[in-house]
Amino acid sequence: MPHKVKPRLEVRHSAVHGQGVFALVNLAEGDILIDYAGEVISMQEAIRRHPHDPNDPDHTFYFHIDDEHVIDGLQGGNDARWINHSCRPNCEPDEVQGRIVIKALRPIWRGEELTFDYDLFSDEPMTEALKARYACRCGSPKCRGTLLGAQG
Ligand SMILES: [Zn+2]
C-alpha cells in the first residue's frame, strides 16, 4: 500500500488578505511546515521583474533572503507564497541548509491561519505615505500599521 501523507496545510480565502494558508492539523512549536520555494534571483533581477501585477504594484511573491538575493515565489513557487503577514505571527522564516523554510513559532491549532512577519524592506525614505502603501490590517493589538520592517 502506498503511504499517504495527510496534508497539513491548505490554501483558502482569508479574512486578512485574499488567499491564506491554514493548518489542517495541530502543529507543534518548531515544526518545519513548508519550504518557501521559488527561483532564487538577484536583487537587480527582482527590481527588473517588479511588479508582478501592474494593477497591484506593491504585491509581489518575493521573499528577501538577504541584501542581494530574493526568492521569486511566482516562478516555481508553492503554497508558501500565500502565507499572509502578521505583526504578531505564529510562524517565522528560517534558513536550513540553504533552503528557506517556514517554521512554527508556537503551537498552532487546526484551523488557524499561518502568518509570518514580512519585515519588508524599502529603499525609499520611511514616510506616512510609504507606510500607507504597505498598510497592515492584521488586526493584532500590537499591529505596527505597516508591512515594512523597522529598518525600512
Ligand atoms: Zn499588523
PDB file of C-alpha atoms and ligand atoms in Angstrom:
ATOM      1  CA  MET A   1       0.000   0.000   0.000  1.00  0.00           C
ATOM      2  CA  PRO A   2       1.379   3.405  -0.898  1.00  0.00           C
ATOM      3  CA  HIS A   3       1.985   5.599   2.092  1.00  0.00           C
ATOM      4  CA  LYS A   4      -0.426   8.513   2.081  1.00  0.00           C
ATOM      5  CA  VAL A   5       0.727  11.673   3.798  1.00  0.00           C
ATOM      6  CA  LYS A   6      -2.128  13.650   5.204  1.00  0.00           C
ATOM      7  CA  PRO A   7      -1.787  17.257   4.052  1.00  0.00           C
ATOM      8  CA  ARG A   8      -1.096  19.554   6.966  1.00  0.00           C
ATOM      9  CA  LEU A   9      -1.813  22.858   5.232  1.00  0.00           C
ATOM     10  CA  GLU A  10      -4.479  24.227   2.941  1.00  0.00           C
ATOM     11  CA  VAL A  11      -4.819  27.413   0.871  1.00  0.00           C
ATOM     12  CA  ARG A  12      -8.179  29.112   1.089  1.00  0.00           C
ATOM     13  CA  HIS A  13      -9.799  32.529   1.305  1.00  0.00           C
ATOM     14  CA  SER A  14      -8.504  34.609   4.191  1.00  0.00           C
ATOM     15  CA  ALA A  15     -10.112  37.430   6.160  1.00  0.00           C
ATOM     16  CA  VAL A  16      -6.695  39.141   6.302  1.00  0.00           C
ATOM     17  CA  HIS A  17      -5.852  39.438   2.620  1.00  0.00           C
ATOM     18  CA  GLY A  18      -7.063  37.438  -0.370  1.00  0.00           C
ATOM     19  CA  GLN A  19      -5.809  33.888  -0.041  1.00  0.00           C
ATOM     20  CA  GLY A  20      -4.253  32.488   3.087  1.00  0.00           C
ATOM     21  CA  VAL A  21      -2.685  29.276   4.338  1.00  0.00           C
ATOM     22  CA  PHE A  22      -4.413  27.372   7.141  1.00  0.00           C
ATOM     23  CA  ALA A  23      -3.411  24.495   9.395  1.00  0.00           C
ATOM     24  CA  LEU A  24      -5.420  21.303   8.794  1.00  0.00           C
ATOM     25  CA  VAL A  25      -3.936  19.607  11.856  1.00  0.00           C
ATOM     26  CA  ASN A  26      -2.443  20.754  15.140  1.00  0.00           C
ATOM     27  CA  LEU A  27       1.185  21.760  14.669  1.00  0.00           C
ATOM     28  CA  ALA A  28       3.962  21.818  17.233  1.00  0.00           C
ATOM     29  CA  GLU A  29       6.290  24.684  18.027  1.00  0.00           C
ATOM     30  CA  GLY A  30       9.428  24.384  15.879  1.00  0.00           C
ATOM     31  CA  ASP A  31       7.751  22.275  13.191  1.00  0.00           C
ATOM     32  CA  ILE A  32       9.031  22.988   9.707  1.00  0.00           C
ATOM     33  CA  LEU A  33       5.807  23.474   7.791  1.00  0.00           C
ATOM     34  CA  ILE A  34       6.792  24.221   4.222  1.00  0.00           C
ATOM     35  CA  ASP A  35       9.691  25.407   2.089  1.00  0.00           C
ATOM     36  CA  TYR A  36       9.464  28.895   0.672  1.00  0.00           C
ATOM     37  CA  ALA A  37      10.021  27.586  -2.852  1.00  0.00           C
ATOM     38  CA  GLY A  38      10.781  29.561  -5.963  1.00  0.00           C
ATOM     39  CA  GLU A  39      13.516  30.809  -8.179  1.00  0.00           C
ATOM     40  CA  VAL A  40      16.440  32.464  -6.382  1.00  0.00           C
ATOM     41  CA  ILE A  41      17.320  35.644  -8.240  1.00  0.00           C
ATOM     42  CA  SER A  42      19.470  38.719  -7.652  1.00  0.00           C
ATOM     43  CA  MET A  43      18.018  41.888  -6.183  1.00  0.00           C
ATOM     44  CA  GLN A  44      18.706  43.577  -9.529  1.00  0.00           C
ATOM     45  CA  GLU A  45      16.654  40.957 -11.369  1.00  0.00           C
ATOM     46  CA  ALA A  46      13.885  41.274  -8.768  1.00  0.00           C
ATOM     47  CA  ILE A  47      13.672  45.010  -9.404  1.00  0.00           C
ATOM     48  CA  ARG A  48      13.585  44.367 -13.162  1.00  0.00           C
ATOM     49  CA  ARG A  49      10.686  41.857 -12.808  1.00  0.00           C
ATOM     50  CA  HIS A  50       8.733  44.029 -10.425  1.00  0.00           C
ATOM     51  CA  PRO A  51       5.773  44.490 -10.389  1.00  0.00           C
ATOM     52  CA  HIS A  52       4.289  41.059 -10.967  1.00  0.00           C
ATOM     53  CA  ASP A  53       0.833  42.556 -11.392  1.00  0.00           C
ATOM     54  CA  PRO A  54       0.689  46.151 -12.712  1.00  0.00           C
ATOM     55  CA  ASN A  55      -2.804  46.515 -11.187  1.00  0.00           C
ATOM     56  CA  ASP A  56      -1.451  45.745  -7.731  1.00  0.00           C
ATOM     57  CA  PRO A  57       2.129  47.023  -7.939  1.00  0.00           C
ATOM     58  CA  ASP A  58       3.057  46.626  -4.296  1.00  0.00           C
ATOM     59  CA  HIS A  59       2.035  42.987  -4.085  1.00  0.00           C
ATOM     60  CA  THR A  60       4.758  40.544  -5.080  1.00  0.00           C
ATOM     61  CA  PHE A  61       5.672  36.989  -4.271  1.00  0.00           C
ATOM     62  CA  TYR A  62       9.183  37.955  -3.304  1.00  0.00           C
ATOM     63  CA  PHE A  63      10.954  36.705  -0.225  1.00  0.00           C
ATOM     64  CA  HIS A  64      14.108  38.647   0.617  1.00  0.00           C
ATOM     65  CA  ILE A  65      16.867  36.258   1.685  1.00  0.00           C
ATOM     66  CA  ASP A  66      19.452  38.981   2.166  1.00  0.00           C
ATOM     67  CA  ASP A  67      20.537  42.242   0.541  1.00  0.00           C
ATOM     68  CA  GLU A  68      21.427  40.544  -2.728  1.00  0.00           C
ATOM     69  CA  HIS A  69      19.166  37.513  -3.082  1.00  0.00           C
ATOM     70  CA  VAL A  70      15.432  37.213  -3.475  1.00  0.00           C
ATOM     71  CA  ILE A  71      13.155  34.187  -3.924  1.00  0.00           C
ATOM     72  CA  ASP A  72      10.578  34.785  -6.637  1.00  0.00           C
ATOM     73  CA  GLY A  73       7.635  32.660  -5.491  1.00  0.00           C
ATOM     74  CA  LEU A  74       5.849  33.286  -8.776  1.00  0.00           C
ATOM     75  CA  GLN A  75       8.419  31.136 -10.623  1.00  0.00           C
ATOM     76  CA  GLY A  76       8.297  27.564  -9.351  1.00  0.00           C
ATOM     77  CA  GLY A  77       6.814  28.632  -6.043  1.00  0.00           C
ATOM     78  CA  ASN A  78       4.462  26.686  -3.796  1.00  0.00           C
ATOM     79  CA  ASP A  79       1.681  27.404  -1.300  1.00  0.00           C
ATOM     80  CA  ALA A  80       4.101  29.283   0.973  1.00  0.00           C
ATOM     81  CA  ARG A  81       3.658  32.342  -1.217  1.00  0.00           C
ATOM     82  CA  TRP A  82       0.051  32.626   0.055  1.00  0.00           C
ATOM     83  CA  ILE A  83       1.052  32.948   3.714  1.00  0.00           C
ATOM     84  CA  ASN A  84      -0.070  36.365   4.942  1.00  0.00           C
ATOM     85  CA  HIS A  85       1.793  38.861   7.061  1.00  0.00           C
ATOM     86  CA  SER A  86       1.018  39.493  10.705  1.00  0.00           C
ATOM     87  CA  CYS A  87       2.696  41.800  13.194  1.00  0.00           C
ATOM     88  CA  ARG A  88       2.111  39.054  15.752  1.00  0.00           C
ATOM     89  CA  PRO A  89       2.874  35.982  13.663  1.00  0.00           C
ATOM     90  CA  ASN A  90       2.660  32.289  14.555  1.00  0.00           C
ATOM     91  CA  CYS A  91       5.435  31.333  12.105  1.00  0.00           C
ATOM     92  CA  GLU A  92       8.850  32.598  11.154  1.00  0.00           C
ATOM     93  CA  PRO A  93      11.090  32.049   8.169  1.00  0.00           C
ATOM     94  CA  ASP A  94      14.311  30.192   8.857  1.00  0.00           C
ATOM     95  CA  GLU A  95      17.261  29.025   6.794  1.00  0.00           C
ATOM     96  CA  VAL A  96      18.030  25.302   6.835  1.00  0.00           C
ATOM     97  CA  GLN A  97      20.914  24.081   4.674  1.00  0.00           C
ATOM     98  CA  GLY A  98      20.448  26.880   2.171  1.00  0.00           C
ATOM     99  CA  ARG A  99      16.671  26.472   1.935  1.00  0.00           C
ATOM    100  CA  ILE A 100      14.232  29.000   3.321  1.00  0.00           C
ATOM    101  CA  VAL A 101      11.574  27.252   5.376  1.00  0.00           C
ATOM    102  CA  ILE A 102       8.544  28.438   7.320  1.00  0.00           C
ATOM    103  CA  LYS A 103       8.671  27.238  10.922  1.00  0.00           C
ATOM    104  CA  ALA A 104       6.002  27.307  13.647  1.00  0.00           C
ATOM    105  CA  LEU A 105       6.891  29.860  16.344  1.00  0.00           C
ATOM    106  CA  ARG A 106       4.430  28.331  18.784  1.00  0.00           C
ATOM    107  CA  PRO A 107       1.883  25.513  18.791  1.00  0.00           C
ATOM    108  CA  ILE A 108      -0.688  26.190  16.065  1.00  0.00           C
ATOM    109  CA  TRP A 109      -4.206  24.794  16.266  1.00  0.00           C
ATOM    110  CA  ARG A 110      -6.057  23.131  13.457  1.00  0.00           C
ATOM    111  CA  GLY A 111      -7.956  25.847  11.557  1.00  0.00           C
ATOM    112  CA  GLU A 112      -5.589  28.704  12.417  1.00  0.00           C
ATOM    113  CA  GLU A 113      -4.206  30.822   9.622  1.00  0.00           C
ATOM    114  CA  LEU A 114      -0.414  30.754   9.283  1.00  0.00           C
ATOM    115  CA  THR A 115       1.343  34.109   9.283  1.00  0.00           C
ATOM    116  CA  PHE A 116       4.844  35.461   9.443  1.00  0.00           C
ATOM    117  CA  ASP A 117       6.269  38.949   9.770  1.00  0.00           C
ATOM    118  CA  TYR A 118       7.181  40.066   6.233  1.00  0.00           C
ATOM    119  CA  ASP A 119       9.508  42.696   7.684  1.00  0.00           C
ATOM    120  CA  LEU A 120       9.632  44.298   4.224  1.00  0.00           C
ATOM    121  CA  PHE A 121      12.488  46.497   3.190  1.00  0.00           C
ATOM    122  CA  SER A 122      12.104  49.606   1.068  1.00  0.00           C
ATOM    123  CA  ASP A 123      14.937  51.852  -0.043  1.00  0.00           C
ATOM    124  CA  GLU A 124      12.557  54.789  -0.085  1.00  0.00           C
ATOM    125  CA  PRO A 125      12.558  57.038   2.999  1.00  0.00           C
ATOM    126  CA  MET A 126      10.022  55.935   5.622  1.00  0.00           C
ATOM    127  CA  THR A 127       7.090  58.318   5.382  1.00  0.00           C
ATOM    128  CA  GLU A 128       3.427  58.057   6.315  1.00  0.00           C
ATOM    129  CA  ALA A 129       2.614  57.725   2.596  1.00  0.00           C
ATOM    130  CA  LEU A 130       5.030  54.817   2.185  1.00  0.00           C
ATOM    131  CA  LYS A 131       3.654  53.105   5.295  1.00  0.00           C
ATOM    132  CA  ALA A 132       0.139  53.540   3.904  1.00  0.00           C
ATOM    133  CA  ARG A 133       1.153  51.889   0.614  1.00  0.00           C
ATOM    134  CA  TYR A 134       2.206  48.837   2.601  1.00  0.00           C
ATOM    135  CA  ALA A 135      -0.583  49.139   5.158  1.00  0.00           C
ATOM    136  CA  CYS A 136      -1.105  46.231   7.535  1.00  0.00           C
ATOM    137  CA  ARG A 137      -4.565  45.136   8.587  1.00  0.00           C
ATOM    138  CA  CYS A 138      -3.551  42.099  10.608  1.00  0.00           C
ATOM    139  CA  GLY A 139      -5.741  43.276  13.499  1.00  0.00           C
ATOM    140  CA  SER A 140      -3.268  42.263  16.199  1.00  0.00           C
ATOM    141  CA  PRO A 141      -3.171  44.542  19.267  1.00  0.00           C
ATOM    142  CA  LYS A 142       0.499  45.159  18.524  1.00  0.00           C
ATOM    143  CA  CYS A 143      -0.040  45.956  14.830  1.00  0.00           C
ATOM    144  CA  ARG A 144       2.563  48.476  13.669  1.00  0.00           C
ATOM    145  CA  GLY A 145       0.314  49.524  10.790  1.00  0.00           C
ATOM    146  CA  THR A 146       2.694  48.575   8.004  1.00  0.00           C
ATOM    147  CA  LEU A 147       4.307  45.516   6.451  1.00  0.00           C
ATOM    148  CA  LEU A 148       7.609  47.371   6.424  1.00  0.00           C
ATOM    149  CA  GLY A 149      10.203  46.428   8.978  1.00  0.00           C
ATOM    150  CA  ALA A 150      11.870  48.840  11.356  1.00  0.00           C
ATOM    151  CA  GLN A 151      14.923  49.123   9.073  1.00  0.00           C
ATOM    152  CA  GLY A 152      12.819  50.226   6.085  1.00  0.00           C
TER     153      GLY A 152
HETATM  154 ZN    ZN B   1      -0.157  44.423  11.547  1.00  0.00          ZN
END
